[in-house]
PDB file of C-alpha atoms in Angstrom:
ATOM      1  CA  MET A   1     -54.664   8.473  29.449  1.00  0.00           C
ATOM      2  CA  ASN A   2     -58.124   9.272  28.112  1.00  0.00           C
ATOM      3  CA  ILE A   3     -59.544   5.929  26.845  1.00  0.00           C
ATOM      4  CA  GLN A   4     -62.729   5.513  24.924  1.00  0.00           C
ATOM      5  CA  ILE A   5     -64.125   2.117  23.897  1.00  0.00           C
ATOM      6  CA  PHE A   6     -66.544   2.006  21.028  1.00  0.00           C
ATOM      7  CA  GLY A   7     -68.211  -1.396  21.200  1.00  0.00           C
ATOM      8  CA  LYS A   8     -71.296  -3.582  20.921  1.00  0.00           C
ATOM      9  CA  SER A   9     -73.152  -4.808  23.863  1.00  0.00           C
ATOM     10  CA  LYS A  10     -72.903  -8.492  22.674  1.00  0.00           C
ATOM     11  CA  CYS A  11     -69.353  -8.405  21.494  1.00  0.00           C
ATOM     12  CA  PHE A  12     -67.042 -10.569  23.527  1.00  0.00           C
ATOM     13  CA  ASP A  13     -63.846  -8.684  22.446  1.00  0.00           C
ATOM     14  CA  THR A  14     -65.474  -5.437  23.613  1.00  0.00           C
ATOM     15  CA  LYS A  15     -66.138  -7.100  27.102  1.00  0.00           C
ATOM     16  CA  LYS A  16     -62.459  -8.245  27.058  1.00  0.00           C
ATOM     17  CA  ALA A  17     -61.184  -4.782  26.344  1.00  0.00           C
ATOM     18  CA  GLN A  18     -63.272  -3.266  29.131  1.00  0.00           C
ATOM     19  CA  ARG A  19     -61.984  -6.010  31.552  1.00  0.00           C
ATOM     20  CA  TYR A  20     -58.438  -5.209  30.500  1.00  0.00           C
ATOM     21  CA  PHE A  21     -58.597  -1.472  31.364  1.00  0.00           C
ATOM     22  CA  LYS A  22     -60.686  -2.190  34.528  1.00  0.00           C
ATOM     23  CA  GLU A  23     -58.051  -4.658  35.846  1.00  0.00           C
ATOM     24  CA  ARG A  24     -55.382  -1.922  35.383  1.00  0.00           C
ATOM     25  CA  ARG A  25     -57.613   0.678  37.114  1.00  0.00           C
ATOM     26  CA  VAL A  26     -57.753   2.854  33.974  1.00  0.00           C
ATOM     27  CA  LYS A  27     -60.806   5.076  33.660  1.00  0.00           C
ATOM     28  CA  VAL A  28     -62.715   4.265  30.485  1.00  0.00           C
ATOM     29  CA  GLN A  29     -65.607   5.903  28.626  1.00  0.00           C
ATOM     30  CA  SER A  30     -67.623   3.057  27.057  1.00  0.00           C
ATOM     31  CA  ILE A  31     -69.795   3.863  24.058  1.00  0.00           C
ATOM     32  CA  ASP A  32     -72.401   1.552  22.580  1.00  0.00           C
ATOM     33  CA  VAL A  33     -71.601   2.239  18.879  1.00  0.00           C
ATOM     34  CA  GLU A  34     -74.795   0.479  17.690  1.00  0.00           C
ATOM     35  CA  LYS A  35     -76.960   2.615  19.823  1.00  0.00           C
ATOM     36  CA  TYR A  36     -75.097   5.990  19.652  1.00  0.00           C
ATOM     37  CA  GLY A  37     -72.938   5.865  16.683  1.00  0.00           C
ATOM     38  CA  MET A  38     -69.884   7.992  16.128  1.00  0.00           C
ATOM     39  CA  SER A  39     -69.561  11.674  15.354  1.00  0.00           C
ATOM     40  CA  GLN A  40     -67.736  12.817  12.218  1.00  0.00           C
ATOM     41  CA  GLY A  41     -64.794  14.143  14.308  1.00  0.00           C
ATOM     42  CA  GLU A  42     -64.421  10.888  16.165  1.00  0.00           C
ATOM     43  CA  PHE A  43     -64.655   8.959  12.966  1.00  0.00           C
ATOM     44  CA  ARG A  44     -61.882  10.937  11.292  1.00  0.00           C
ATOM     45  CA  SER A  45     -59.685  10.650  14.331  1.00  0.00           C
ATOM     46  CA  VAL A  46     -60.262   6.876  14.715  1.00  0.00           C
ATOM     47  CA  LYS A  47     -59.946   6.298  10.865  1.00  0.00           C
ATOM     48  CA  SER A  48     -56.460   7.932  10.818  1.00  0.00           C
ATOM     49  CA  GLY A  49     -55.339   6.435  14.061  1.00  0.00           C
ATOM     50  CA  ALA A  50     -56.507   2.823  13.155  1.00  0.00           C
ATOM     51  CA  GLY A  51     -54.992   2.688   9.753  1.00  0.00           C
ATOM     52  CA  GLY A  52     -57.734   3.633   7.386  1.00  0.00           C
ATOM     53  CA  LEU A  53     -61.317   2.830   6.514  1.00  0.00           C
ATOM     54  CA  GLU A  54     -60.903  -0.839   5.743  1.00  0.00           C
ATOM     55  CA  ALA A  55     -59.711  -1.543   9.223  1.00  0.00           C
ATOM     56  CA  LEU A  56     -62.943  -0.161  10.723  1.00  0.00           C
ATOM     57  CA  ILE A  57     -65.396  -2.177   8.628  1.00  0.00           C
ATOM     58  CA  ASP A  58     -66.680  -5.640   9.828  1.00  0.00           C
ATOM     59  CA  GLN A  59     -66.674  -7.667   6.478  1.00  0.00           C
ATOM     60  CA  ASN A  60     -68.234 -10.614   8.306  1.00  0.00           C
ATOM     61  CA  SER A  61     -71.394  -8.529   9.393  1.00  0.00           C
ATOM     62  CA  LYS A  62     -74.793  -9.384   7.837  1.00  0.00           C
ATOM     63  CA  LEU A  63     -75.178  -5.609   7.107  1.00  0.00           C
ATOM     64  CA  TYR A  64     -71.992  -5.662   5.002  1.00  0.00           C
ATOM     65  CA  GLU A  65     -73.549  -8.098   2.547  1.00  0.00           C
ATOM     66  CA  GLN A  66     -77.035  -6.454   2.732  1.00  0.00           C
ATOM     67  CA  LEU A  67     -75.747  -3.004   1.855  1.00  0.00           C
ATOM     68  CA  HIS A  68     -73.437  -4.474  -0.960  1.00  0.00           C
ATOM     69  CA  ILE A  69     -70.525  -2.424   0.367  1.00  0.00           C
ATOM     70  CA  ALA A  70     -67.911  -4.637  -1.287  1.00  0.00           C
ATOM     71  CA  TYR A  71     -69.191  -3.261  -4.740  1.00  0.00           C
ATOM     72  CA  LEU A  72     -69.019   0.374  -3.799  1.00  0.00           C
ATOM     73  CA  GLU A  73     -66.122   2.207  -5.341  1.00  0.00           C
ATOM     74  CA  ARG A  74     -66.199   5.695  -3.770  1.00  0.00           C
ATOM     75  CA  LYS A  75     -64.742   5.916  -0.211  1.00  0.00           C
ATOM     76  CA  GLU A  76     -67.167   8.769   0.534  1.00  0.00           C
ATOM     77  CA  ASP A  77     -70.145   6.446  -0.040  1.00  0.00           C
ATOM     78  CA  ILE A  78     -68.632   3.812   2.162  1.00  0.00           C
ATOM     79  CA  GLU A  79     -67.931   6.329   4.887  1.00  0.00           C
ATOM     80  CA  GLN A  80     -71.527   7.609   4.573  1.00  0.00           C
ATOM     81  CA  LEU A  81     -73.009   4.106   4.947  1.00  0.00           C
ATOM     82  CA  LEU A  82     -70.737   3.329   7.874  1.00  0.00           C
ATOM     83  CA  LEU A  83     -71.790   6.407   9.761  1.00  0.00           C
ATOM     84  CA  GLU A  84     -75.512   5.782   9.019  1.00  0.00           C
ATOM     85  CA  ASN A  85     -75.234   1.999  10.005  1.00  0.00           C
ATOM     86  CA  PRO A  86     -72.955   1.771  12.966  1.00  0.00           C
ATOM     87  CA  GLY A  87     -73.531  -1.976  13.136  1.00  0.00           C
ATOM     88  CA  LEU A  88     -70.905  -2.171  10.378  1.00  0.00           C
ATOM     89  CA  PHE A  89     -68.041  -1.182  12.665  1.00  0.00           C
ATOM     90  CA  LYS A  90     -65.578  -3.870  13.698  1.00  0.00           C
ATOM     91  CA  THR A  91     -65.376  -3.711  17.542  1.00  0.00           C
ATOM     92  CA  PRO A  92     -63.940  -2.838  20.014  1.00  0.00           C
ATOM     93  CA  ILE A  93     -62.532   0.462  18.706  1.00  0.00           C
ATOM     94  CA  VAL A  94     -60.292   1.691  21.533  1.00  0.00           C
ATOM     95  CA  ARG A  95     -59.142   5.288  21.340  1.00  0.00           C
ATOM     96  CA  ASN A  96     -56.534   7.013  23.294  1.00  0.00           C
ATOM     97  CA  GLY A  97     -56.370  10.742  21.996  1.00  0.00           C
ATOM     98  CA  LYS A  98     -55.149  10.377  18.418  1.00  0.00           C
ATOM     99  CA  GLN A  99     -54.214   6.832  18.671  1.00  0.00           C
ATOM    100  CA  ALA A 100     -56.713   4.099  17.932  1.00  0.00           C
ATOM    101  CA  THR A 101     -56.873   0.276  17.665  1.00  0.00           C
ATOM    102  CA  VAL A 102     -59.535  -1.991  16.197  1.00  0.00           C
ATOM    103  CA  GLY A 103     -60.118  -5.326  17.802  1.00  0.00           C
ATOM    104  CA  TYR A 104     -58.552  -6.829  20.953  1.00  0.00           C
ATOM    105  CA  GLN A 105     -54.986  -5.462  20.980  1.00  0.00           C
ATOM    106  CA  PRO A 106     -53.553  -5.635  24.509  1.00  0.00           C
ATOM    107  CA  ASP A 107     -49.913  -5.477  23.232  1.00  0.00           C
ATOM    108  CA  ILE A 108     -50.493  -1.996  21.722  1.00  0.00           C
ATOM    109  CA  TRP A 109     -52.512  -0.923  24.844  1.00  0.00           C
ATOM    110  CA  LYS A 110     -49.490  -1.706  27.005  1.00  0.00           C
ATOM    111  CA  THR A 111     -47.443   0.844  25.181  1.00  0.00           C
ATOM    112  CA  TRP A 112     -50.006   3.514  26.025  1.00  0.00           C
ATOM    113  CA  GLU A 113     -49.656   3.131  29.838  1.00  0.00           C
TER     114      GLU A 113
END
């Protein structure tokens, strides 16, 4: 298993995901998505593994309302804003190769072991 956790430093679900893998002695690469963002390749992989663009966006975020994302029609514009403003990602995003989950999903992670 090659686990990457994209999370925010103040996100409780991110901390729970890190603890979940630590308790099972699984090596994890933690990435602060607000600080470092996500590359185009990682974004495409996570988007396809997690079930699309809508699953990755935190609609409760202040940035979501400030940037008026709900009113954008083109997915390319939304993707560009998401990559430029990584605080919009719903966290944690847990990636295992081509598989990915958004949020705290221990039932799915068990199947990866």
